[in-house]
mmCIF file of C-alpha atoms in Angstrom:
data_model
loop_
_atom_site.group_PDB
_atom_site.id
_atom_site.type_symbol
_atom_site.label_atom_id
_atom_site.label_comp_id
_atom_site.label_asym_id
_atom_site.label_seq_id
_atom_site.Cartn_x
_atom_site.Cartn_y
_atom_site.Cartn_z
ATOM 1 C CA MET A 71 -19.268 135.401 113.173
ATOM 2 C CA ASN A 72 -18.942 131.616 113.728
ATOM 3 C CA THR A 73 -15.846 129.489 113.102
ATOM 4 C CA HIS A 74 -17.247 127.948 109.903
ATOM 5 C CA LEU A 75 -17.809 131.368 108.372
ATOM 6 C CA ILE A 76 -14.295 132.485 109.338
ATOM 7 C CA ARG A 77 -12.827 129.399 107.640
ATOM 8 C CA GLN A 78 -14.724 130.252 104.470
ATOM 9 C CA PHE A 79 -13.014 133.657 104.350
ATOM 10 C CA PHE A 80 -9.461 132.307 104.518
ATOM 11 C CA THR A 81 -9.171 129.973 101.536
ATOM 12 C CA PRO A 82 -6.989 130.229 98.400
ATOM 13 C CA ARG A 83 -10.074 130.626 96.210
ATOM 14 C CA MET A 84 -11.308 133.582 98.220
ATOM 15 C CA LEU A 85 -7.847 135.175 98.103
ATOM 16 C CA VAL A 86 -7.804 134.827 94.324
ATOM 17 C CA ALA A 87 -11.289 136.390 94.110
ATOM 18 C CA PHE A 88 -10.069 139.319 96.202
ATOM 19 C CA LEU A 89 -6.859 139.875 94.206
ATOM 20 C CA MET A 90 -8.625 139.603 90.874
ATOM 21 C CA GLY A 91 -11.147 142.130 92.132
ATOM 22 C CA PHE A 92 -8.256 144.494 92.842
ATOM 23 C CA ALA A 93 -6.887 144.048 89.313
ATOM 24 C CA CYS A 94 -10.319 144.814 87.841
ATOM 25 C CA GLY A 95 -11.152 147.774 90.082
ATOM 26 C CA MET A 96 -7.960 149.768 89.679
ATOM 27 C CA PRO A 97 -8.288 150.728 85.957
ATOM 28 C CA LEU A 98 -11.870 151.991 86.321
ATOM 29 C CA LEU A 99 -11.087 155.256 88.128
ATOM 30 C CA LEU A 100 -8.051 155.947 85.956
ATOM 31 C CA THR A 101 -10.427 156.821 83.116
ATOM 32 C CA SER A 102 -12.936 158.592 85.378
ATOM 33 C CA THR A 103 -11.960 160.118 88.737
ATOM 34 C CA LEU A 104 -8.247 160.619 88.139
ATOM 35 C CA LEU A 105 -8.745 161.621 84.525
ATOM 36 C CA GLN A 106 -11.435 164.112 85.593
ATOM 37 C CA ALA A 107 -9.026 165.690 88.069
ATOM 38 C CA TRP A 108 -6.339 165.897 85.386
ATOM 39 C CA MET A 109 -8.752 167.520 82.920
ATOM 40 C CA THR A 110 -10.011 169.944 85.568
ATOM 41 C CA ASP A 111 -6.402 170.957 86.268
ATOM 42 C CA GLN A 112 -5.914 171.578 82.555
ATOM 43 C CA GLY A 113 -8.975 173.852 82.376
ATOM 44 C CA VAL A 114 -11.290 171.493 80.466
ATOM 45 C CA ASP A 115 -14.953 172.534 80.912
ATOM 46 C CA LEU A 116 -17.389 170.477 83.005
ATOM 47 C CA ALA A 117 -19.636 169.475 80.099
ATOM 48 C CA THR A 118 -16.669 168.004 78.198
ATOM 49 C CA ILE A 119 -15.558 166.121 81.307
ATOM 50 C CA GLY A 120 -19.053 164.651 81.614
ATOM 51 C CA PHE A 121 -19.124 163.480 77.997
ATOM 52 C CA PHE A 122 -15.718 161.850 78.429
ATOM 53 C CA SER A 123 -17.554 159.054 80.249
ATOM 54 C CA LEU A 124 -18.392 157.777 76.739
ATOM 55 C CA VAL A 125 -14.882 156.309 76.528
ATOM 56 C CA GLY A 126 -16.273 153.655 78.883
ATOM 57 C CA LEU A 127 -18.527 152.222 76.160
ATOM 58 C CA PRO A 128 -16.573 148.924 76.078
ATOM 59 C CA TYR A 129 -17.923 148.186 79.565
ATOM 60 C CA THR A 130 -21.458 148.244 78.140
ATOM 61 C CA VAL A 131 -20.896 146.190 74.973
ATOM 62 C CA LYS A 132 -18.297 143.670 76.137
ATOM 63 C CA PHE A 133 -20.768 140.844 75.512
ATOM 64 C CA LEU A 134 -20.103 141.361 71.774
ATOM 65 C CA TRP A 135 -16.608 139.835 71.995
ATOM 66 C CA ALA A 136 -17.099 137.738 75.156
ATOM 67 C CA PRO A 137 -17.918 134.595 73.063
ATOM 68 C CA ILE A 138 -14.267 134.563 71.964
ATOM 69 C CA PHE A 139 -13.267 133.841 75.555
ATOM 70 C CA ASP A 140 -15.814 131.003 75.842
ATOM 71 C CA ARG A 141 -14.939 129.385 72.526
ATOM 72 C CA PHE A 142 -11.161 129.621 72.178
ATOM 73 C CA SER A 143 -8.252 128.682 74.418
ATOM 74 C CA LEU A 144 -4.773 130.093 73.978
ATOM 75 C CA PRO A 145 -1.873 127.611 73.847
ATOM 76 C CA PHE A 146 -0.746 128.460 77.391
ATOM 77 C CA LEU A 147 -2.181 128.576 80.938
ATOM 78 C CA GLY A 148 -5.640 127.283 79.947
ATOM 79 C CA ARG A 149 -8.848 128.840 78.633
ATOM 80 C CA ARG A 150 -9.347 131.453 81.363
ATOM 81 C CA ARG A 151 -5.831 132.224 82.594
ATOM 82 C CA GLY A 152 -4.330 132.468 79.094
ATOM 83 C CA TRP A 153 -6.762 135.150 77.975
ATOM 84 C CA LEU A 154 -6.490 136.907 81.315
ATOM 85 C CA LEU A 155 -2.700 137.222 81.052
ATOM 86 C CA VAL A 156 -2.902 138.681 77.535
ATOM 87 C CA MET A 157 -5.538 141.249 78.506
ATOM 88 C CA GLN A 158 -3.587 142.310 81.591
ATOM 89 C CA ILE A 159 -0.391 142.913 79.615
ATOM 90 C CA LEU A 160 -2.240 144.940 76.963
ATOM 91 C CA LEU A 161 -3.950 146.937 79.724
ATOM 92 C CA ILE A 162 -0.612 147.856 81.290
ATOM 93 C CA PHE A 163 0.695 149.192 77.969
ATOM 94 C CA ALA A 164 -2.550 151.136 77.375
ATOM 95 C CA LEU A 165 -2.244 152.861 80.778
ATOM 96 C CA VAL A 166 1.323 153.876 80.025
ATOM 97 C CA GLY A 167 0.099 155.343 76.733
ATOM 98 C CA LEU A 168 -2.689 157.278 78.449
ATOM 99 C CA GLY A 169 -0.189 158.833 80.832
ATOM 100 C CA MET A 170 1.804 160.159 77.876
ATOM 101 C CA THR A 171 -1.114 162.242 76.512
ATOM 102 C CA ASP A 172 -2.035 165.895 77.219
ATOM 103 C CA PRO A 173 -5.719 166.667 78.044
ATOM 104 C CA GLY A 174 -5.242 170.404 77.560
ATOM 105 C CA GLN A 175 -3.642 170.201 74.114
ATOM 106 C CA THR A 176 -4.876 166.972 72.504
ATOM 107 C CA PRO A 177 -8.118 165.823 74.180
ATOM 108 C CA TRP A 178 -8.932 163.580 71.202
ATOM 109 C CA LEU A 179 -5.738 161.616 71.808
ATOM 110 C CA VAL A 180 -6.644 161.326 75.477
ATOM 111 C CA ALA A 181 -10.027 159.897 74.427
ATOM 112 C CA VAL A 182 -8.384 157.324 72.125
ATOM 113 C CA ALA A 183 -5.923 156.197 74.809
ATOM 114 C CA ALA A 184 -8.645 156.077 77.475
ATOM 115 C CA PHE A 185 -10.811 154.015 75.111
ATOM 116 C CA PHE A 186 -8.113 151.354 74.782
ATOM 117 C CA VAL A 187 -7.721 151.289 78.559
ATOM 118 C CA THR A 188 -11.445 150.606 78.991
ATOM 119 C CA LEU A 189 -11.413 148.080 76.126
ATOM 120 C CA PHE A 190 -8.726 145.919 77.721
ATOM 121 C CA SER A 191 -10.086 146.546 81.216
ATOM 122 C CA ALA A 192 -13.580 145.410 80.157
ATOM 123 C CA SER A 193 -12.050 142.301 78.561
ATOM 124 C CA GLN A 194 -10.174 141.547 81.777
ATOM 125 C CA ASP A 195 -13.438 141.949 83.721
ATOM 126 C CA THR A 196 -15.180 139.496 81.387
ATOM 127 C CA VAL A 197 -12.570 136.760 81.869
ATOM 128 C CA VAL A 198 -12.330 137.334 85.640
ATOM 129 C CA ASP A 199 -16.128 137.130 86.037
ATOM 130 C CA ALA A 200 -16.150 133.848 84.124
ATOM 131 C CA TYR A 201 -13.225 132.532 86.163
ATOM 132 C CA ARG A 202 -14.909 133.395 89.479
ATOM 133 C CA ARG A 203 -18.203 131.769 88.480
ATOM 134 C CA GLU A 204 -16.430 128.571 87.382
ATOM 135 C CA ASP A 205 -13.903 128.445 90.239
ATOM 136 C CA LEU A 206 -16.401 128.895 93.090
ATOM 137 C CA SER A 207 -19.188 126.509 94.024
ATOM 138 C CA ASP A 208 -22.728 127.830 94.303
ATOM 139 C CA HIS A 209 -22.598 128.115 98.104
ATOM 140 C CA GLN A 210 -19.279 130.027 97.871
ATOM 141 C CA LEU A 211 -20.574 132.474 95.279
ATOM 142 C CA GLY A 212 -22.081 135.047 97.627
ATOM 143 C CA LEU A 213 -19.004 135.339 99.829
ATOM 144 C CA GLY A 214 -16.664 135.179 96.822
ATOM 145 C CA SER A 215 -18.582 137.995 95.139
ATOM 146 C CA SER A 216 -18.348 140.049 98.329
ATOM 147 C CA LEU A 217 -14.566 139.601 98.523
ATOM 148 C CA TYR A 218 -14.235 140.327 94.806
ATOM 149 C CA VAL A 219 -16.154 143.573 95.318
ATOM 150 C CA ASN A 220 -13.903 144.519 98.239
ATOM 151 C CA GLY A 221 -10.806 143.834 96.178
ATOM 152 C CA TYR A 222 -12.381 145.959 93.467
ATOM 153 C CA ARG A 223 -12.843 148.730 95.990
ATOM 154 C CA LEU A 224 -9.221 148.460 97.083
ATOM 155 C CA GLY A 225 -8.149 148.926 93.485
ATOM 156 C CA MET A 226 -10.427 151.943 93.206
ATOM 157 C CA LEU A 227 -8.910 153.373 96.398
ATOM 158 C CA LEU A 228 -5.423 153.093 94.965
ATOM 159 C CA ALA A 229 -6.421 154.737 91.692
ATOM 160 C CA GLY A 230 -8.717 157.354 93.238
ATOM 161 C CA SER A 231 -7.333 158.313 96.633
ATOM 162 C CA GLY A 232 -3.754 157.297 95.961
ATOM 163 C CA GLY A 233 -3.754 158.785 92.494
ATOM 164 C CA LEU A 234 -5.119 162.135 93.652
ATOM 165 C CA ILE A 235 -2.628 162.356 96.514
ATOM 166 C CA LEU A 236 0.258 161.521 94.198
ATOM 167 C CA ALA A 237 -0.998 164.095 91.686
ATOM 168 C CA ASP A 238 -0.372 166.838 94.241
ATOM 169 C CA HIS A 239 3.310 165.853 94.280
ATOM 170 C CA LEU A 240 4.057 164.224 90.908
ATOM 171 C CA ALA A 241 3.160 164.917 87.289
ATOM 172 C CA PHE A 242 0.144 162.969 86.067
ATOM 173 C CA ASP A 243 2.225 160.977 83.560
ATOM 174 C CA ARG A 244 4.318 159.614 86.448
ATOM 175 C CA VAL A 245 1.150 158.767 88.371
ATOM 176 C CA TYR A 246 -0.222 156.735 85.467
ATOM 177 C CA LEU A 247 3.100 154.921 85.101
ATOM 178 C CA LEU A 248 2.990 153.918 88.780
ATOM 179 C CA MET A 249 -0.623 152.776 88.449
ATOM 180 C CA ALA A 250 0.286 150.617 85.462
ATOM 181 C CA ALA A 251 3.062 148.994 87.498
ATOM 182 C CA THR A 252 0.622 147.976 90.265
ATOM 183 C CA LEU A 253 -1.238 145.787 87.776
ATOM 184 C CA LEU A 254 1.705 143.408 87.888
ATOM 185 C CA LEU A 255 0.018 142.050 91.045
ATOM 186 C CA GLY A 256 -2.845 140.885 88.847
ATOM 187 C CA VAL A 257 -0.380 139.281 86.445
ATOM 188 C CA ALA A 258 1.254 137.400 89.338
ATOM 189 C CA THR A 259 -2.158 136.195 90.536
ATOM 190 C CA THR A 260 -2.985 134.907 87.069
ATOM 191 C CA LEU A 261 0.284 132.995 86.847
ATOM 192 C CA LEU A 262 -0.069 131.392 90.287
ATOM 193 C CA CYS A 263 -3.794 130.569 90.540
ATOM 194 C CA ARG A 264 -5.343 127.322 89.319
ATOM 195 C CA GLU A 265 -7.273 126.906 86.070
ATOM 196 C CA PRO A 266 -10.937 126.003 86.760
ATOM 197 C CA PRO A 267 -12.187 122.743 85.231
ATOM 198 C CA LEU A 268 -14.093 122.863 81.958
ATOM 199 C CA THR A 269 -17.876 122.557 82.287
ATOM 200 C CA ARG A 270 -19.513 119.772 80.306
ATOM 201 C CA GLY A 271 -21.130 121.178 77.162
ATOM 202 C CA THR A 272 -18.619 123.984 76.701
ATOM 203 C CA PRO A 273 -19.019 125.473 73.173
ATOM 204 C CA CYS A 274 -17.038 123.581 70.529
ATOM 205 C CA THR A 275 -17.895 125.845 67.601
ATOM 206 C CA PHE A 276 -17.985 129.601 67.261
ATOM 207 C CA ARG A 277 -21.704 129.450 66.466
ATOM 208 C CA GLU A 278 -22.366 127.653 69.742
ATOM 209 C CA ALA A 279 -20.346 130.279 71.586
ATOM 210 C CA VAL A 280 -22.063 133.232 69.912
ATOM 211 C CA VAL A 281 -25.671 132.132 69.462
ATOM 212 C CA GLU A 282 -26.511 129.592 72.157
ATOM 213 C CA PRO A 283 -25.702 131.783 75.204
ATOM 214 C CA PHE A 284 -28.241 134.360 74.073
ATOM 215 C CA VAL A 285 -30.801 131.764 72.964
ATOM 216 C CA GLU A 286 -30.500 129.976 76.310
ATOM 217 C CA TYR A 287 -30.867 133.176 78.315
ATOM 218 C CA PHE A 288 -33.690 134.814 76.337
ATOM 219 C CA SER A 289 -35.696 131.583 76.292
ATOM 220 C CA ARG A 290 -36.188 131.979 80.044
ATOM 221 C CA ASP A 291 -39.336 133.491 81.533
ATOM 222 C CA ARG A 292 -39.156 137.270 82.091
ATOM 223 C CA ALA A 293 -35.626 137.422 80.639
ATOM 224 C CA LEU A 294 -36.054 141.018 79.398
ATOM 225 C CA TRP A 295 -37.529 142.151 82.715
ATOM 226 C CA LEU A 296 -34.525 140.738 84.562
ATOM 227 C CA LEU A 297 -32.195 142.653 82.238
ATOM 228 C CA LEU A 298 -34.194 145.812 82.875
ATOM 229 C CA PHE A 299 -33.855 145.270 86.617
ATOM 230 C CA ILE A 300 -30.082 144.894 86.317
ATOM 231 C CA LEU A 301 -30.024 148.083 84.268
ATOM 232 C CA LEU A 302 -32.020 150.090 86.799
ATOM 233 C CA TYR A 303 -31.122 148.679 90.229
ATOM 234 C CA LYS A 304 -28.054 150.884 90.802
ATOM 235 C CA ILE A 305 -28.727 153.667 88.314
ATOM 236 C CA GLY A 306 -29.307 156.301 90.994
ATOM 237 C CA ASP A 307 -26.167 155.367 92.904
ATOM 238 C CA GLN A 308 -24.086 155.288 89.699
ATOM 239 C CA MET A 309 -25.342 158.651 88.470
ATOM 240 C CA ALA A 310 -24.595 160.229 91.835
ATOM 241 C CA SER A 311 -21.017 158.948 91.866
ATOM 242 C CA THR A 312 -20.218 160.003 88.289
ATOM 243 C CA LEU A 313 -19.238 163.606 89.024
ATOM 244 C CA THR A 314 -18.235 163.444 92.678
ATOM 245 C CA THR A 315 -14.674 164.634 92.036
ATOM 246 C CA PRO A 316 -15.730 167.852 90.203
ATOM 247 C CA PHE A 317 -18.427 168.269 92.872
ATOM 248 C CA TYR A 318 -15.905 168.149 95.720
ATOM 249 C CA LEU A 319 -13.534 170.466 93.864
ATOM 250 C CA SER A 320 -16.363 172.949 93.246
ATOM 251 C CA LEU A 321 -16.951 173.126 97.020
ATOM 252 C CA GLY A 322 -13.347 174.188 97.533
ATOM 253 C CA PHE A 323 -11.814 170.943 98.758
ATOM 254 C CA SER A 324 -8.212 170.342 97.645
ATOM 255 C CA LYS A 325 -7.152 167.204 95.790
ATOM 256 C CA THR A 326 -5.301 166.005 98.880
ATOM 257 C CA GLN A 327 -8.411 166.506 101.035
ATOM 258 C CA ILE A 328 -10.469 164.568 98.517
ATOM 259 C CA GLY A 329 -7.865 161.817 98.366
ATOM 260 C CA VAL A 330 -7.278 161.508 102.113
ATOM 261 C CA VAL A 331 -10.758 162.226 103.459
ATOM 262 C CA ALA A 332 -13.332 161.478 100.785
ATOM 263 C CA LYS A 333 -11.696 158.526 99.117
ATOM 264 C CA LEU A 334 -10.177 157.016 102.235
ATOM 265 C CA PHE A 335 -13.379 157.248 104.267
ATOM 266 C CA GLY A 336 -15.263 156.045 101.210
ATOM 267 C CA PHE A 337 -13.017 153.010 100.849
ATOM 268 C CA TRP A 338 -13.311 151.833 104.443
ATOM 269 C CA SER A 339 -17.057 152.419 104.394
ATOM 270 C CA ALA A 340 -17.432 150.490 101.129
ATOM 271 C CA LEU A 341 -15.163 147.730 102.474
ATOM 272 C CA ALA A 342 -17.282 147.452 105.604
ATOM 273 C CA GLY A 343 -20.396 147.522 103.463
ATOM 274 C CA GLY A 344 -19.085 144.747 101.240
ATOM 275 C CA LEU A 345 -18.162 142.498 104.175
ATOM 276 C CA LEU A 346 -21.405 143.252 105.988
ATOM 277 C CA GLY A 347 -23.301 142.687 102.772
ATOM 278 C CA GLY A 348 -21.648 139.292 102.277
ATOM 279 C CA ILE A 349 -22.529 138.212 105.828
ATOM 280 C CA ILE A 350 -26.124 139.432 105.546
ATOM 281 C CA LEU A 351 -26.362 137.739 102.155
ATOM 282 C CA LEU A 352 -25.475 134.394 103.744
ATOM 283 C CA ARG A 353 -28.084 134.972 106.447
ATOM 284 C CA ILE A 354 -31.145 136.263 104.568
ATOM 285 C CA GLY A 355 -30.508 135.338 100.938
ATOM 286 C CA ILE A 356 -30.136 137.277 97.719
ATOM 287 C CA ILE A 357 -33.651 138.664 97.230
ATOM 288 C CA ARG A 358 -34.146 140.036 100.745
ATOM 289 C CA SER A 359 -30.658 141.544 100.530
ATOM 290 C CA LEU A 360 -31.529 143.258 97.242
ATOM 291 C CA TRP A 361 -34.582 144.790 98.903
ATOM 292 C CA LEU A 362 -32.763 145.963 102.020
ATOM 293 C CA PHE A 363 -29.657 147.286 100.286
ATOM 294 C CA GLY A 364 -31.577 148.915 97.432
ATOM 295 C CA ILE A 365 -33.732 150.947 99.822
ATOM 296 C CA LEU A 366 -30.706 151.993 101.869
ATOM 297 C CA GLN A 367 -28.836 153.079 98.712
ATOM 298 C CA ALA A 368 -31.692 155.356 97.661
ATOM 299 C CA LEU A 369 -32.095 156.891 101.121
ATOM 300 C CA THR A 370 -28.444 157.955 101.400
ATOM 301 C CA ILE A 371 -28.009 159.758 98.052
ATOM 302 C CA PRO A 372 -29.681 163.004 99.312
ATOM 303 C CA SER A 373 -26.778 163.403 101.754
ATOM 304 C CA PHE A 374 -24.867 164.905 98.800
ATOM 305 C CA SER A 375 -27.636 167.469 98.324
ATOM 306 C CA VAL A 376 -27.277 168.432 101.977
ATOM 307 C CA LEU A 377 -23.506 168.745 101.534
ATOM 308 C CA ALA A 378 -24.027 170.991 98.500
ATOM 309 C CA LEU A 379 -26.216 173.305 100.610
ATOM 310 C CA ILE A 380 -23.801 173.305 103.561
ATOM 311 C CA GLY A 381 -20.721 173.958 101.438
ATOM 312 C CA ASN A 382 -17.107 173.303 102.426
ATOM 313 C CA SER A 383 -17.712 171.292 105.589
ATOM 314 C CA MET A 384 -15.406 168.448 106.517
ATOM 315 C CA PRO A 385 -17.938 166.739 108.870
ATOM 316 C CA GLY A 386 -20.587 167.052 106.147
ATOM 317 C CA LEU A 387 -18.233 165.542 103.575
ATOM 318 C CA ILE A 388 -17.323 162.617 105.826
ATOM 319 C CA THR A 389 -20.973 161.926 106.693
ATOM 320 C CA ALA A 390 -22.109 161.939 103.066
ATOM 321 C CA ILE A 391 -19.250 159.709 101.944
ATOM 322 C CA VAL A 392 -19.648 157.175 104.754
ATOM 323 C CA LEU A 393 -23.408 156.793 104.283
ATOM 324 C CA GLU A 394 -23.309 156.512 100.490
ATOM 325 C CA GLN A 395 -20.313 154.175 100.261
ATOM 326 C CA LEU A 396 -21.478 151.896 103.091
ATOM 327 C CA THR A 397 -24.826 151.211 101.422
ATOM 328 C CA SER A 398 -23.296 151.075 97.945
ATOM 329 C CA GLY A 399 -20.848 148.388 99.097
ATOM 330 C CA MET A 400 -23.698 146.346 100.531
ATOM 331 C CA GLY A 401 -25.810 146.708 97.409
ATOM 332 C CA THR A 402 -22.993 145.768 95.054
ATOM 333 C CA SER A 403 -22.338 142.495 96.915
ATOM 334 C CA ALA A 404 -25.912 141.308 96.488
ATOM 335 C CA TYR A 405 -26.022 142.691 92.941
ATOM 336 C CA ALA A 406 -22.914 140.761 91.835
ATOM 337 C CA ALA A 407 -24.091 137.535 93.493
ATOM 338 C CA TYR A 408 -27.501 137.832 91.816
ATOM 339 C CA MET A 409 -25.994 138.328 88.360
ATOM 340 C CA ALA A 410 -23.670 135.358 88.804
ATOM 341 C CA SER A 411 -26.602 133.187 89.868
ATOM 342 C CA LEU A 412 -28.323 133.920 86.545
ATOM 343 C CA THR A 413 -25.490 132.558 84.390
ATOM 344 C CA ASN A 414 -25.228 129.105 82.858
ATOM 345 C CA LYS A 415 -21.733 127.722 83.439
ATOM 346 C CA ARG A 416 -21.528 126.554 79.813
ATOM 347 C CA PHE A 417 -21.506 130.181 78.665
ATOM 348 C CA THR A 418 -20.227 132.013 81.732
ATOM 349 C CA ALA A 419 -18.141 134.692 79.998
ATOM 350 C CA THR A 420 -20.811 135.642 77.467
ATOM 351 C CA GLN A 421 -23.845 135.614 79.758
ATOM 352 C CA TYR A 422 -22.118 137.404 82.638
ATOM 353 C CA ALA A 423 -20.750 139.947 80.155
ATOM 354 C CA LEU A 424 -24.286 140.550 78.908
ATOM 355 C CA LEU A 425 -25.620 141.070 82.424
ATOM 356 C CA SER A 426 -22.722 143.206 83.650
ATOM 357 C CA SER A 427 -22.897 145.268 80.447
ATOM 358 C CA CYS A 428 -26.404 146.264 81.435
ATOM 359 C CA MET A 429 -25.025 147.186 84.852
ATOM 360 C CA GLY A 430 -22.468 149.484 83.183
ATOM 361 C CA ILE A 431 -24.900 151.296 80.888
ATOM 362 C CA PRO A 432 -25.978 153.903 83.481
ATOM 363 C CA ARG A 433 -22.341 154.680 84.323
ATOM 364 C CA VAL A 434 -21.494 155.359 80.670
ATOM 365 C CA ILE A 435 -24.620 156.310 78.700
ATOM 366 C CA VAL A 436 -26.855 157.897 81.330
ATOM 367 C CA ALA A 437 -23.900 159.548 83.046
ATOM 368 C CA ALA A 438 -22.677 161.206 79.823
ATOM 369 C CA PRO A 439 -24.991 164.258 80.124
ATOM 370 C CA ALA A 440 -24.598 164.340 83.926
ATOM 371 C CA GLY A 441 -22.259 167.329 83.768
ATOM 372 C CA TRP A 442 -24.753 169.254 81.675
ATOM 373 C CA LEU A 443 -27.601 168.344 84.064
ATOM 374 C CA ALA A 444 -25.550 169.429 87.077
ATOM 375 C CA GLU A 445 -24.797 172.781 85.425
ATOM 376 C CA LEU A 446 -28.466 173.216 84.514
ATOM 377 C CA THR A 447 -30.064 172.281 87.853
ATOM 378 C CA GLY A 448 -27.283 172.870 90.373
ATOM 379 C CA TRP A 449 -25.799 170.229 92.644
ATOM 380 C CA PRO A 450 -28.669 169.936 95.228
ATOM 381 C CA LEU A 451 -31.356 169.210 92.611
ATOM 382 C CA PHE A 452 -29.024 166.987 90.605
ATOM 383 C CA PHE A 453 -28.520 164.607 93.534
ATOM 384 C CA LEU A 454 -32.224 164.634 94.365
ATOM 385 C CA GLY A 455 -32.827 163.557 90.768
ATOM 386 C CA CYS A 456 -30.382 160.697 91.289
ATOM 387 C CA THR A 457 -32.474 159.594 94.277
ATOM 388 C CA LEU A 458 -35.639 159.487 92.164
ATOM 389 C CA ALA A 459 -33.789 157.494 89.503
ATOM 390 C CA ALA A 460 -33.334 154.662 92.034
ATOM 391 C CA ILE A 461 -37.083 154.051 92.414
ATOM 392 C CA PRO A 462 -37.851 152.136 89.148
ATOM 393 C CA GLY A 463 -35.343 149.408 90.008
ATOM 394 C CA LEU A 464 -36.998 148.845 93.382
ATOM 395 C CA LEU A 465 -40.420 148.618 91.715
ATOM 396 C CA LEU A 466 -39.178 145.663 89.648
ATOM 397 C CA LEU A 467 -38.012 143.669 92.675
ATOM 398 C CA PRO A 468 -41.348 141.815 93.282
ATOM 399 C CA LEU A 469 -41.171 140.423 89.735
ATOM 400 C CA VAL A 470 -37.508 139.511 90.187
ATOM 401 C CA ALA A 471 -38.324 137.726 93.454
ATOM 402 C CA ARG A 472 -41.093 135.648 91.837
ATOM 403 C CA GLN A 473 -38.809 134.551 89.003
ATOM 404 C CA TYR A 474 -35.963 133.740 91.397
ATOM 405 C CA ARG A 475 -38.229 131.491 93.468
ATOM 406 C CA GLN A 476 -39.536 129.835 90.292
ATOM 407 C CA ASP A 477 -36.021 129.084 89.022
ATOM 408 C CA ALA A 478 -35.001 127.668 92.399
ATOM 409 C CA GLN A 479 -37.813 125.088 92.332
#
């Protein structure tokens, strides 16, 4: 790594990208991994746990209210930071409310509370994505996206690994209260970071904010095919990761083992993957990175099938986690940079929300029946099916590459 590249890592803008990634990543596993463990402890059946992924619907439709963030500015902190502060405060209160529910007695109330967590979390994601796109220059976008992803992973580590470890020693309501308190770091970042400058042509009417972002995007060549690619590129990886916590528990691993071994090894592997992905991205570009990382992602998913056949094996668990998370971290870096490159800075919040909503559809919609499929086929065949699901996204890459080269001309 040369001196110029090192200097690019250590800038205030990159630190903000990393910290905002942390604030966005932490809530995600609190309505998936940690909530799944809580529900499993309370005796909730696997099929119900799988369908609980539907509470994440706000992640897939956040483009519906994203125009509000492009059009209006609150009377404090500026257009991006004002909205971000409000969403972060509401998110903290929603997490406290979720921790006060009881999955065993009132699962419907758990679903309502979890829905509000994902609603405010998805809104925070929308504003942060817009902020990052507007704060970073085009040549900083790849590295900034990589650091954002790594911050996101750190937040997931705290919620997943840290949450599971704490759950072996504290009641789940206390765990959720502690997790809500950690989001104050995101609030501090919002208060201290700079407001990015307004882009010329920013929407002045609500119609411009609602209609023009979609008209501008869908007037492009192959716009629908690019959306389909974003939908499919990580579908296999996302499906495989949906039920990993119940999968590990079914093999006889304790929550502490999952937290210390699976999540910790997964975090460092994903962190290394994100950093390596950012460096490779600078060297070979977005399209070649999408090819390389997409193939590697697909090839590592069957390691879970092997683990299912081996059973309770710590070396097998570590191997599967390291391989899958390393390649997933690499793929996500290129994926995030590619989506950001597609947005017009006049409508950053709305267009990025549209693209990232497509990214979230597999995690929420396709993953909903994952528990039922795993019960029907068994874990080895389920993960092999996830591998096959990764192929359609790779088949679309030649078309994506042609359009990317055309837009760059």
